[in-house]
């Protein structure tokens, strides 16, 4: 990351940690930085005897203070990040084997370990969970969506809500994360309605000077509680909505910056001609409007849905329930093991199993019982034309066909929005020649500290480093909290008040 200088940085009181993003990754990290610390619970028995022995050797010492590399050695799980597997194993022992064991951790709030920090999020607290249709069900089990030391199932019981096949609706998840923040007393660390426009490193020496100006009590309070820096800082610029609804810019300084933006801000495009036409969309936000028009007989042409993932399946379900005609295009074959539907248990995900049945039984080569639905497996979109036509090509035969459609939904995934970083963060990725992509090219971090390999003091969490599930992204928060503690111990320079 490019460095600029400031000869007067010693006059600036920086915030020890700024977190960009306010979803579950950020909430969990704020929980750690607020002084909550996990300990191996007395009389607990972990099903892994090797891990049990390691935990017993350090009984009475917080997991934050222990050697995470040593603890996670030899563990296996459904994440590529060892600390993610470790922390999940401590919270949900043997969860992947269908077990419902109690956590082996107990939690203590230790105010002496509070680290002043700010969490900047552009939307409501909970992040992308507020932008998902609230009636949809989570892919993960409801219990796997919970954050440390607050049972999601108990919260649902108090709200008199029920789980369906042990899964929850996304609206409940969003509300739970908001409740969690209040229940744990984390609100003062969050500044929602804040959009970060740039992050750069500033170093003393060049004579450039820039006084910080803040717009909220949270920002001002966090800065006033810290000491002046001796080394380079991160300068974070952006704009934030104030309580009276006005918008003001801010410029604040931090010793550490944590990227927790998720990957749902920028929908992926096909890159074909006509994709920017007004009837082509990349989110489901306009689907409801089109369905109402079809109910009023205003436009009876079919809806084109492109994508073979769960978001596309949700759109198919919504359209089919409204008796709308659907053309469903996806590149994989229906029996391809890489197709997500072939990886989901049928009992737990009956609605997605039904979509897979439709994809299989009502395709261009078969005719099934699902009126108004037509699937085109192993096909791709070539272009859109202004007269609402779409040209589609069979990937096997090369045959091309034209369809007249009412609208197109391109639901093929999304990419993180890192425009506030130089070159959109490409210099931080595993392959610096390609854009950051959560599945194919995540940010390259140390797997035990989550610090960016190519930028000291900058950390990344969650989908940005390949942890897509809430149960695993929490391990990244543990890793960052542990790294900050170890750094303080090594330098003998307190990062917390």
Tab-separated table of C-alpha atoms in Angstrom:
chain	number	residue	atom	x	y	z
A	1	UNK	CA	0.000	0.000	0.000
A	2	UNK	CA	1.302	3.409	-0.970
A	3	UNK	CA	2.783	5.479	1.850
A	4	UNK	CA	2.539	9.226	2.268
A	5	UNK	CA	4.098	11.301	4.951
A	6	UNK	CA	3.085	13.600	7.783
A	7	UNK	CA	5.547	15.386	10.006
A	8	UNK	CA	2.851	16.087	12.564
A	9	UNK	CA	1.463	12.578	13.089
A	10	UNK	CA	2.700	12.807	16.662
A	11	UNK	CA	-0.080	15.385	17.202
A	12	UNK	CA	-2.782	12.980	16.077
A	13	UNK	CA	-4.464	10.568	18.460
A	14	UNK	CA	-5.128	7.424	16.416
A	15	UNK	CA	-7.664	4.707	17.059
A	16	UNK	CA	-5.904	1.414	17.784
A	17	UNK	CA	-8.217	-0.581	15.492
A	18	UNK	CA	-10.697	0.355	12.755
A	19	UNK	CA	-12.912	-2.399	11.322
A	20	UNK	CA	-14.487	-1.804	7.902
A	21	UNK	CA	-17.776	-3.662	7.592
A	22	UNK	CA	-20.434	-4.396	10.226
A	23	UNK	CA	-21.523	-7.968	9.536
A	24	UNK	CA	-20.985	-11.045	11.748
A	25	UNK	CA	-17.174	-10.998	11.251
A	26	UNK	CA	-16.978	-7.444	12.553
A	27	UNK	CA	-19.433	-8.087	15.391
A	28	UNK	CA	-17.445	-11.093	16.576
A	29	UNK	CA	-14.165	-9.161	16.458
A	30	UNK	CA	-15.733	-6.284	18.399
A	31	UNK	CA	-16.803	-8.844	21.003
A	32	UNK	CA	-13.187	-9.955	21.464
A	33	UNK	CA	-11.785	-6.417	21.438
A	34	UNK	CA	-14.355	-5.363	24.050
A	35	UNK	CA	-12.616	-7.600	26.564
A	36	UNK	CA	-14.593	-10.835	26.241
A	37	UNK	CA	-12.186	-13.764	26.506
A	38	UNK	CA	-12.702	-17.522	26.105
A	39	UNK	CA	-11.345	-20.103	28.564
A	40	UNK	CA	-11.395	-23.883	28.553
A	41	UNK	CA	-14.388	-24.749	30.711
A	42	UNK	CA	-13.786	-26.627	33.944
A	43	UNK	CA	-14.607	-30.359	33.723
A	44	UNK	CA	-15.186	-30.133	29.960
A	45	UNK	CA	-14.250	-33.083	27.788
A	46	UNK	CA	-13.441	-32.485	24.124
A	47	UNK	CA	-13.975	-35.488	21.817
A	48	UNK	CA	-10.502	-34.966	20.314
A	49	UNK	CA	-8.108	-36.428	22.933
A	50	UNK	CA	-5.052	-34.609	21.565
A	51	UNK	CA	-6.787	-31.230	21.678
A	52	UNK	CA	-8.166	-32.115	25.124
A	53	UNK	CA	-4.645	-32.683	26.423
A	54	UNK	CA	-3.417	-29.399	24.967
A	55	UNK	CA	-6.300	-27.506	26.535
A	56	UNK	CA	-5.749	-29.104	29.926
A	57	UNK	CA	-2.067	-28.133	29.872
A	58	UNK	CA	-3.047	-24.461	29.660
A	59	UNK	CA	-6.178	-24.517	31.800
A	60	UNK	CA	-6.768	-21.101	33.325
A	61	UNK	CA	-5.097	-19.263	30.422
A	62	UNK	CA	-7.369	-17.577	27.911
A	63	UNK	CA	-7.414	-19.116	24.434
A	64	UNK	CA	-6.518	-15.609	23.162
A	65	UNK	CA	-3.167	-15.860	24.959
A	66	UNK	CA	-2.309	-19.379	23.818
A	67	UNK	CA	-0.395	-20.560	20.760
A	68	UNK	CA	-3.111	-20.960	18.142
A	69	UNK	CA	-0.814	-22.749	15.721
A	70	UNK	CA	-0.060	-25.365	18.383
A	71	UNK	CA	-3.722	-25.802	19.311
A	72	UNK	CA	-4.946	-26.112	15.719
A	73	UNK	CA	-2.224	-28.526	14.581
A	74	UNK	CA	-3.708	-31.742	13.192
A	75	UNK	CA	-7.333	-30.591	13.206
A	76	UNK	CA	-9.458	-31.159	10.111
A	77	UNK	CA	-12.655	-29.463	9.027
A	78	UNK	CA	-14.555	-27.672	6.284
A	79	UNK	CA	-12.377	-24.561	6.182
A	80	UNK	CA	-8.943	-23.957	4.702
A	81	UNK	CA	-7.994	-21.798	7.692
A	82	UNK	CA	-6.710	-23.761	10.718
A	83	UNK	CA	-7.784	-21.235	13.374
A	84	UNK	CA	-11.294	-21.243	11.910
A	85	UNK	CA	-11.398	-25.015	12.339
A	86	UNK	CA	-9.969	-24.758	15.871
A	87	UNK	CA	-12.458	-22.199	17.137
A	88	UNK	CA	-15.397	-23.989	15.515
A	89	UNK	CA	-14.252	-27.210	17.169
A	90	UNK	CA	-14.196	-25.493	20.556
A	91	UNK	CA	-17.636	-23.933	20.077
A	92	UNK	CA	-19.306	-26.897	18.331
A	93	UNK	CA	-17.349	-30.121	18.941
A	94	UNK	CA	-17.974	-32.752	16.238
A	95	UNK	CA	-20.619	-30.578	14.547
A	96	UNK	CA	-19.776	-32.033	11.136
A	97	UNK	CA	-20.655	-35.493	12.442
A	98	UNK	CA	-24.156	-34.392	13.373
A	99	UNK	CA	-23.351	-34.119	17.066
A	100	UNK	CA	-24.938	-31.426	19.232
A	101	UNK	CA	-22.307	-31.210	21.958
A	102	UNK	CA	-21.976	-28.259	24.308
A	103	UNK	CA	-19.164	-25.800	23.811
A	104	UNK	CA	-16.043	-26.462	25.875
A	105	UNK	CA	-15.535	-22.724	26.348
A	106	UNK	CA	-16.621	-20.346	29.078
A	107	UNK	CA	-16.497	-16.577	28.629
A	108	UNK	CA	-15.351	-13.790	30.912
A	109	UNK	CA	-15.494	-10.062	30.366
A	110	UNK	CA	-12.160	-8.574	31.377
A	111	UNK	CA	-12.265	-4.772	31.017
A	112	UNK	CA	-8.469	-4.503	31.303
A	113	UNK	CA	-8.244	-6.172	27.897
A	114	UNK	CA	-10.549	-3.729	26.148
A	115	UNK	CA	-9.057	-2.428	22.892
A	116	UNK	CA	-10.522	0.887	21.651
A	117	UNK	CA	-11.925	0.344	18.178
A	118	UNK	CA	-14.481	1.566	15.670
A	119	UNK	CA	-16.600	-0.544	13.353
A	120	UNK	CA	-17.636	1.354	10.217
A	121	UNK	CA	-20.537	-0.047	8.195
A	122	UNK	CA	-22.482	1.542	5.383
A	123	UNK	CA	-25.781	-0.179	6.204
A	124	UNK	CA	-27.653	-1.456	9.255
A	125	UNK	CA	-25.774	-3.467	11.831
A	126	UNK	CA	-25.606	-7.050	10.587
A	127	UNK	CA	-24.240	-6.266	7.131
A	128	UNK	CA	-25.500	-8.091	4.054
A	129	UNK	CA	-28.086	-10.056	6.032
A	130	UNK	CA	-30.358	-7.014	5.786
A	131	UNK	CA	-30.200	-7.001	1.968
A	132	UNK	CA	-31.381	-10.607	1.593
A	133	UNK	CA	-35.093	-11.350	1.205
A	134	UNK	CA	-36.192	-11.939	4.805
A	135	UNK	CA	-38.406	-14.969	4.126
A	136	UNK	CA	-35.574	-17.043	2.669
A	137	UNK	CA	-34.011	-19.779	4.772
A	138	UNK	CA	-30.331	-20.010	5.610
A	139	UNK	CA	-28.182	-22.672	4.045
A	140	UNK	CA	-26.479	-23.409	7.383
A	141	UNK	CA	-28.237	-24.797	10.439
A	142	UNK	CA	-29.652	-22.135	12.719
A	143	UNK	CA	-27.266	-23.035	15.534
A	144	UNK	CA	-24.327	-22.519	13.179
A	145	UNK	CA	-25.372	-18.916	12.639
A	146	UNK	CA	-24.978	-17.913	16.279
A	147	UNK	CA	-22.137	-15.841	17.692
A	148	UNK	CA	-20.171	-16.692	20.864
A	149	UNK	CA	-21.961	-17.035	24.190
A	150	UNK	CA	-25.515	-16.240	23.055
A	151	UNK	CA	-27.644	-19.183	21.968
A	152	UNK	CA	-29.562	-18.499	18.757
A	153	UNK	CA	-32.051	-21.267	19.562
A	154	UNK	CA	-32.798	-19.735	22.997
A	155	UNK	CA	-33.226	-16.304	21.394
A	156	UNK	CA	-35.656	-17.779	18.858
A	157	UNK	CA	-37.602	-19.413	21.689
A	158	UNK	CA	-37.932	-16.085	23.500
A	159	UNK	CA	-39.110	-14.461	20.246
A	160	UNK	CA	-41.546	-17.373	19.822
A	161	UNK	CA	-40.061	-18.156	16.466
A	162	UNK	CA	-39.472	-21.652	15.090
A	163	UNK	CA	-36.717	-23.242	13.053
A	164	UNK	CA	-37.610	-25.157	9.896
A	165	UNK	CA	-35.524	-28.295	9.475
A	166	UNK	CA	-33.191	-26.639	12.014
A	167	UNK	CA	-32.760	-23.680	9.652
A	168	UNK	CA	-33.767	-20.062	10.221
A	169	UNK	CA	-35.126	-17.286	8.056
A	170	UNK	CA	-32.645	-14.600	7.079
A	171	UNK	CA	-34.759	-11.884	8.728
A	172	UNK	CA	-34.363	-13.674	12.063
A	173	UNK	CA	-30.595	-13.857	11.578
A	174	UNK	CA	-30.373	-10.114	10.907
A	175	UNK	CA	-32.406	-9.357	14.038
A	176	UNK	CA	-30.319	-11.756	16.130
A	177	UNK	CA	-27.096	-9.982	15.170
A	178	UNK	CA	-28.589	-6.638	16.161
A	179	UNK	CA	-29.783	-8.095	19.453
A	180	UNK	CA	-26.362	-9.668	20.060
A	181	UNK	CA	-24.627	-6.311	19.755
A	182	UNK	CA	-26.976	-4.744	22.289
A	183	UNK	CA	-26.901	-7.704	24.675
A	184	UNK	CA	-23.104	-7.679	24.772
A	185	UNK	CA	-22.846	-3.892	25.084
A	186	UNK	CA	-21.004	-3.376	21.809
A	187	UNK	CA	-23.139	-0.569	20.318
A	188	UNK	CA	-20.756	2.263	21.181
A	189	UNK	CA	-18.117	0.713	18.931
A	190	UNK	CA	-20.329	0.776	15.806
A	191	UNK	CA	-20.892	3.679	13.426
A	192	UNK	CA	-23.500	2.597	10.885
A	193	UNK	CA	-24.232	4.695	7.806
A	194	UNK	CA	-20.505	5.163	7.210
A	195	UNK	CA	-18.986	4.703	3.775
A	196	UNK	CA	-15.200	4.391	3.596
A	197	UNK	CA	-13.806	5.940	0.422
A	198	UNK	CA	-10.050	5.478	0.924
A	199	UNK	CA	-7.524	3.767	3.166
A	200	UNK	CA	-3.855	4.677	2.855
A	201	UNK	CA	-0.756	4.411	4.978
A	202	UNK	CA	0.786	7.673	6.225
A	203	UNK	CA	4.331	7.932	7.527
A	204	UNK	CA	6.242	10.777	9.199
A	205	UNK	CA	8.810	12.710	7.251
A	206	UNK	CA	7.363	14.210	4.086
A	207	UNK	CA	5.917	17.353	5.612
A	208	UNK	CA	2.305	16.621	4.674
A	209	UNK	CA	-0.124	17.443	7.431
A	210	UNK	CA	-3.795	16.662	7.690
A	211	UNK	CA	-5.829	17.279	10.808
A	212	UNK	CA	-8.533	14.740	11.500
A	213	UNK	CA	-12.166	15.743	11.783
A	214	UNK	CA	-14.804	13.357	13.080
A	215	UNK	CA	-18.574	13.385	12.854
A	216	UNK	CA	-19.919	11.161	15.609
A	217	UNK	CA	-19.513	10.760	19.335
A	218	UNK	CA	-18.263	7.198	18.836
A	219	UNK	CA	-15.458	8.347	16.543
A	220	UNK	CA	-14.427	11.217	18.773
A	221	UNK	CA	-14.532	9.104	21.910
A	222	UNK	CA	-12.400	6.334	20.463
A	223	UNK	CA	-9.743	8.788	19.299
A	224	UNK	CA	-9.605	10.742	22.525
A	225	UNK	CA	-8.828	7.595	24.497
A	226	UNK	CA	-5.575	6.752	22.730
A	227	UNK	CA	-2.012	7.895	22.743
A	228	UNK	CA	-0.028	9.553	19.982
A	229	UNK	CA	1.727	7.205	17.546
A	230	UNK	CA	5.413	6.767	16.947
A	231	UNK	CA	5.199	4.852	13.692
A	232	UNK	CA	3.173	4.973	10.482
A	233	UNK	CA	-0.603	4.907	10.598
A	234	UNK	CA	-3.527	4.191	8.322
A	235	UNK	CA	-5.559	7.177	7.201
A	236	UNK	CA	-9.217	6.267	6.698
A	237	UNK	CA	-11.438	8.687	4.768
A	238	UNK	CA	-15.133	8.544	4.048
A	239	UNK	CA	-18.522	10.054	4.721
A	240	UNK	CA	-21.095	9.292	7.386
A	241	UNK	CA	-24.693	10.162	8.142
A	242	UNK	CA	-25.223	12.089	11.359
A	243	UNK	CA	-28.179	11.848	13.707
A	244	UNK	CA	-29.985	14.726	11.994
A	245	UNK	CA	-29.752	12.942	8.636
A	246	UNK	CA	-27.060	15.138	7.138
A	247	UNK	CA	-23.897	13.726	5.610
A	248	UNK	CA	-20.388	14.737	6.591
A	249	UNK	CA	-16.948	13.571	5.619
A	250	UNK	CA	-14.487	12.105	8.083
A	251	UNK	CA	-10.766	11.477	8.202
A	252	UNK	CA	-9.545	9.284	11.050
A	253	UNK	CA	-6.279	7.525	11.795
A	254	UNK	CA	-5.695	3.987	12.989
A	255	UNK	CA	-2.792	1.817	14.033
A	256	UNK	CA	-4.514	-1.271	12.596
A	257	UNK	CA	-7.252	-1.712	9.984
A	258	UNK	CA	-9.373	-4.842	9.614
A	259	UNK	CA	-11.217	-5.562	6.354
A	260	UNK	CA	-14.540	-7.276	7.079
A	261	UNK	CA	-16.631	-6.071	4.141
A	262	UNK	CA	-17.841	-9.444	2.896
A	263	UNK	CA	-18.268	-10.119	-0.804
A	264	UNK	CA	-21.867	-9.182	-1.607
A	265	UNK	CA	-21.448	-5.550	-2.609
A	266	UNK	CA	-20.647	-5.996	-6.298
A	267	UNK	CA	-22.666	-8.576	-8.287
A	268	UNK	CA	-20.719	-10.432	-10.956
A	269	UNK	CA	-21.447	-9.699	-14.631
A	270	UNK	CA	-21.392	-12.051	-17.611
A	271	UNK	CA	-19.472	-9.570	-19.731
A	272	UNK	CA	-21.713	-9.899	-22.796
A	273	UNK	CA	-23.192	-7.291	-25.136
A	274	UNK	CA	-26.424	-5.707	-23.948
A	275	UNK	CA	-25.906	-6.626	-20.308
A	276	UNK	CA	-26.371	-2.972	-19.370
A	277	UNK	CA	-29.835	-2.740	-20.967
A	278	UNK	CA	-32.595	-1.589	-18.580
A	279	UNK	CA	-34.362	-4.960	-18.411
A	280	UNK	CA	-31.212	-6.820	-17.281
A	281	UNK	CA	-30.596	-6.971	-13.523
A	282	UNK	CA	-27.914	-8.464	-11.290
A	283	UNK	CA	-29.890	-8.664	-8.048
A	284	UNK	CA	-33.389	-9.878	-7.204
A	285	UNK	CA	-34.555	-6.395	-6.159
A	286	UNK	CA	-36.707	-5.875	-9.301
A	287	UNK	CA	-38.170	-9.380	-9.376
A	288	UNK	CA	-41.183	-8.547	-7.204
A	289	UNK	CA	-42.137	-5.610	-9.449
A	290	UNK	CA	-42.000	-7.776	-12.566
A	291	UNK	CA	-44.086	-10.483	-10.910
A	292	UNK	CA	-46.794	-7.937	-10.065
A	293	UNK	CA	-46.811	-6.755	-13.689
A	294	UNK	CA	-47.299	-10.328	-14.858
A	295	UNK	CA	-50.200	-10.763	-12.434
A	296	UNK	CA	-51.816	-7.698	-14.055
A	297	UNK	CA	-51.260	-9.194	-17.545
A	298	UNK	CA	-48.906	-6.316	-18.414
A	299	UNK	CA	-46.018	-8.497	-19.562
A	300	UNK	CA	-46.376	-12.250	-19.954
A	301	UNK	CA	-43.018	-12.964	-21.526
A	302	UNK	CA	-40.858	-15.322	-19.448
A	303	UNK	CA	-38.285	-14.223	-16.900
A	304	UNK	CA	-34.740	-15.287	-17.719
A	305	UNK	CA	-32.743	-16.461	-14.687
A	306	UNK	CA	-29.042	-17.097	-15.226
A	307	UNK	CA	-27.045	-19.033	-12.648
A	308	UNK	CA	-26.730	-22.474	-11.099
A	309	UNK	CA	-26.373	-21.463	-7.450
A	310	UNK	CA	-28.688	-20.959	-4.517
A	311	UNK	CA	-29.472	-17.307	-5.247
A	312	UNK	CA	-30.710	-18.284	-8.699
A	313	UNK	CA	-32.682	-21.127	-7.106
A	314	UNK	CA	-34.325	-18.677	-4.693
A	315	UNK	CA	-35.378	-16.547	-7.662
A	316	UNK	CA	-36.797	-19.616	-9.414
A	317	UNK	CA	-38.798	-20.507	-6.293
A	318	UNK	CA	-40.163	-16.979	-5.994
A	319	UNK	CA	-41.138	-16.743	-9.660
A	320	UNK	CA	-42.627	-20.242	-9.806
A	321	UNK	CA	-44.776	-19.610	-6.720
A	322	UNK	CA	-46.161	-16.539	-8.510
A	323	UNK	CA	-47.001	-18.635	-11.584
A	324	UNK	CA	-44.528	-16.689	-13.705
A	325	UNK	CA	-42.863	-18.314	-16.709
A	326	UNK	CA	-39.147	-18.928	-16.223
A	327	UNK	CA	-36.252	-19.780	-18.532
A	328	UNK	CA	-33.374	-21.002	-16.383
A	329	UNK	CA	-29.886	-20.997	-17.927
A	330	UNK	CA	-26.763	-22.449	-16.294
A	331	UNK	CA	-23.424	-23.719	-17.541
A	332	UNK	CA	-23.103	-26.997	-15.644
A	333	UNK	CA	-24.905	-30.270	-16.284
A	334	UNK	CA	-27.655	-31.215	-13.824
A	335	UNK	CA	-25.618	-34.166	-12.504
A	336	UNK	CA	-22.328	-32.298	-12.270
A	337	UNK	CA	-20.920	-32.922	-8.741
A	338	UNK	CA	-19.831	-29.268	-8.668
A	339	UNK	CA	-23.469	-28.140	-8.848
A	340	UNK	CA	-24.402	-27.089	-5.301
A	341	UNK	CA	-27.693	-29.017	-5.342
A	342	UNK	CA	-25.788	-32.291	-5.662
A	343	UNK	CA	-23.988	-31.498	-2.399
A	344	UNK	CA	-27.019	-30.752	-0.205
A	345	UNK	CA	-28.905	-33.362	1.869
A	346	UNK	CA	-32.415	-33.694	0.464
A	347	UNK	CA	-34.093	-33.906	3.868
A	348	UNK	CA	-32.596	-30.653	5.134
A	349	UNK	CA	-33.121	-28.651	1.934
A	350	UNK	CA	-36.411	-29.774	0.370
A	351	UNK	CA	-37.011	-26.502	-1.515
A	352	UNK	CA	-33.621	-26.666	-3.240
A	353	UNK	CA	-34.136	-30.357	-3.973
A	354	UNK	CA	-37.398	-29.376	-5.674
A	355	UNK	CA	-35.575	-26.809	-7.840
A	356	UNK	CA	-33.017	-29.451	-8.782
A	357	UNK	CA	-35.869	-31.755	-9.793
A	358	UNK	CA	-37.244	-28.992	-12.013
A	359	UNK	CA	-33.818	-28.401	-13.549
A	360	UNK	CA	-33.514	-32.121	-14.298
A	361	UNK	CA	-37.028	-33.012	-15.405
A	362	UNK	CA	-38.043	-29.892	-17.314
A	363	UNK	CA	-35.080	-29.165	-19.570
A	364	UNK	CA	-34.610	-28.671	-23.298
A	365	UNK	CA	-34.313	-32.443	-23.721
A	366	UNK	CA	-37.074	-33.589	-21.343
A	367	UNK	CA	-40.628	-32.586	-20.504
A	368	UNK	CA	-41.875	-32.713	-16.912
A	369	UNK	CA	-44.825	-31.646	-14.779
A	370	UNK	CA	-43.658	-28.101	-14.016
A	371	UNK	CA	-45.700	-25.741	-16.177
A	372	UNK	CA	-44.070	-22.435	-16.959
A	373	UNK	CA	-40.526	-23.578	-16.164
A	374	UNK	CA	-37.885	-24.453	-18.745
A	375	UNK	CA	-34.235	-25.201	-17.941
A	376	UNK	CA	-31.244	-24.955	-20.259
A	377	UNK	CA	-28.326	-26.834	-18.661
A	378	UNK	CA	-24.922	-26.541	-20.320
A	379	UNK	CA	-25.935	-23.288	-22.019
A	380	UNK	CA	-24.593	-19.756	-21.914
A	381	UNK	CA	-25.898	-16.278	-22.720
A	382	UNK	CA	-24.267	-14.672	-25.767
A	383	UNK	CA	-25.978	-11.266	-25.785
A	384	UNK	CA	-29.081	-9.198	-25.121
A	385	UNK	CA	-30.755	-6.934	-27.672
A	386	UNK	CA	-32.803	-3.751	-27.104
A	387	UNK	CA	-36.034	-5.458	-28.207
A	388	UNK	CA	-35.808	-7.722	-25.107
A	389	UNK	CA	-34.360	-10.708	-26.865
A	390	UNK	CA	-31.636	-12.936	-25.471
A	391	UNK	CA	-29.364	-15.124	-27.600
A	392	UNK	CA	-28.430	-18.358	-25.841
A	393	UNK	CA	-25.913	-20.970	-27.002
A	394	UNK	CA	-25.762	-24.697	-26.293
A	395	UNK	CA	-22.241	-25.383	-25.005
A	396	UNK	CA	-22.316	-28.940	-26.336
A	397	UNK	CA	-23.651	-28.505	-29.893
A	398	UNK	CA	-22.971	-24.795	-30.421
A	399	UNK	CA	-26.586	-24.256	-31.475
A	400	UNK	CA	-27.941	-20.754	-30.852
A	401	UNK	CA	-31.498	-19.840	-29.910
A	402	UNK	CA	-33.291	-16.511	-29.384
A	403	UNK	CA	-35.857	-15.927	-26.639
A	404	UNK	CA	-38.088	-12.925	-25.984
A	405	UNK	CA	-38.091	-12.163	-22.262
A	406	UNK	CA	-39.689	-9.719	-19.848
A	407	UNK	CA	-36.547	-9.344	-17.720
A	408	UNK	CA	-33.226	-11.048	-17.062
A	409	UNK	CA	-31.721	-11.820	-13.666
A	410	UNK	CA	-27.976	-12.496	-13.790
A	411	UNK	CA	-27.304	-14.304	-10.501
A	412	UNK	CA	-23.829	-15.772	-10.895
A	413	UNK	CA	-22.192	-14.632	-7.678
A	414	UNK	CA	-20.664	-11.418	-6.422
A	415	UNK	CA	-17.332	-9.776	-5.739
A	416	UNK	CA	-16.111	-7.637	-2.850
A	417	UNK	CA	-16.153	-3.872	-3.200
A	418	UNK	CA	-12.629	-2.797	-2.309
A	419	UNK	CA	-12.580	0.453	-4.276
A	420	UNK	CA	-11.347	2.257	-1.171
A	421	UNK	CA	-8.021	0.404	-1.459
A	422	UNK	CA	-5.302	1.185	-4.037
A	423	UNK	CA	-5.961	-0.839	-7.202
A	424	UNK	CA	-9.033	-2.308	-5.460
A	425	UNK	CA	-6.827	-4.424	-3.219
A	426	UNK	CA	-5.273	-6.530	-5.985
A	427	UNK	CA	-1.831	-6.151	-4.385
A	428	UNK	CA	-3.186	-8.000	-1.315
A	429	UNK	CA	-4.555	-11.021	-3.194
A	430	UNK	CA	-2.972	-14.445	-3.491
A	431	UNK	CA	-2.510	-13.718	-7.210
A	432	UNK	CA	-1.689	-10.028	-7.492
A	433	UNK	CA	-2.428	-10.048	-11.233
A	434	UNK	CA	-6.129	-10.758	-10.689
A	435	UNK	CA	-8.934	-9.033	-8.748
A	436	UNK	CA	-9.768	-10.241	-5.256
A	437	UNK	CA	-12.312	-13.057	-5.397
A	438	UNK	CA	-13.477	-14.921	-2.308
A	439	UNK	CA	-13.477	-18.321	-4.018
A	440	UNK	CA	-10.712	-18.121	-6.615
A	441	UNK	CA	-8.367	-15.388	-5.391
A	442	UNK	CA	-8.831	-14.446	-1.716
A	443	UNK	CA	-6.724	-11.943	0.170
A	444	UNK	CA	-3.430	-13.558	1.173
A	445	UNK	CA	-3.167	-13.573	4.966
A	446	UNK	CA	-1.096	-15.309	7.601
A	447	UNK	CA	-3.344	-18.217	8.558
A	448	UNK	CA	-2.681	-17.802	12.297
A	449	UNK	CA	-2.965	-14.001	12.600
A	450	UNK	CA	-5.071	-13.040	9.526
A	451	UNK	CA	-2.634	-10.194	8.896
A	452	UNK	CA	-2.168	-9.424	5.210
A	453	UNK	CA	1.056	-10.955	3.958
A	454	UNK	CA	1.872	-7.900	1.837
A	455	UNK	CA	0.707	-5.145	4.186
A	456	UNK	CA	1.661	-5.148	7.871
A	457	UNK	CA	-1.015	-3.811	10.174
A	458	UNK	CA	-3.818	-4.614	7.727
A	459	UNK	CA	-6.008	-7.656	8.482
A	460	UNK	CA	-8.856	-9.392	6.648
A	461	UNK	CA	-11.727	-11.582	7.831
A	462	UNK	CA	-14.618	-13.676	6.559
A	463	UNK	CA	-15.335	-14.291	2.867
A	464	UNK	CA	-12.402	-12.063	1.861
A	465	UNK	CA	-10.087	-14.836	3.084
A	466	UNK	CA	-12.298	-17.753	2.027
A	467	UNK	CA	-14.404	-18.204	5.202
A	468	UNK	CA	-17.942	-18.060	3.790
A	469	UNK	CA	-19.849	-19.592	6.692
A	470	UNK	CA	-20.584	-17.746	9.926
A	471	UNK	CA	-19.407	-20.701	12.016
A	472	UNK	CA	-15.912	-20.429	10.496
A	473	UNK	CA	-15.411	-16.683	10.123
A	474	UNK	CA	-15.422	-16.370	13.931
A	475	UNK	CA	-12.011	-18.037	14.066
A	476	UNK	CA	-10.588	-15.094	12.143
A	477	UNK	CA	-11.772	-12.742	14.893
A	478	UNK	CA	-9.988	-14.919	17.458
A	479	UNK	CA	-6.821	-14.877	15.344
A	480	UNK	CA	-6.794	-11.070	15.058
A	481	UNK	CA	-7.501	-10.567	18.769
A	482	UNK	CA	-4.729	-13.010	19.640
A	483	UNK	CA	-2.282	-11.355	17.239
A	484	UNK	CA	-2.920	-7.924	18.765
A	485	UNK	CA	-2.426	-9.336	22.267
A	486	UNK	CA	0.802	-11.090	21.309
A	487	UNK	CA	2.108	-7.936	19.637
A	488	UNK	CA	1.434	-5.924	22.770
A	489	UNK	CA	3.271	-8.494	24.860
A	490	UNK	CA	6.245	-8.567	22.476
A	491	UNK	CA	6.616	-4.798	22.227
A	492	UNK	CA	5.622	-3.996	25.808
A	493	UNK	CA	3.632	-1.106	24.354
A	494	UNK	CA	-0.037	-1.379	25.390
A	495	UNK	CA	-2.481	-1.188	22.526
A	496	UNK	CA	-5.405	-0.978	24.899
A	497	UNK	CA	-6.285	1.404	27.610
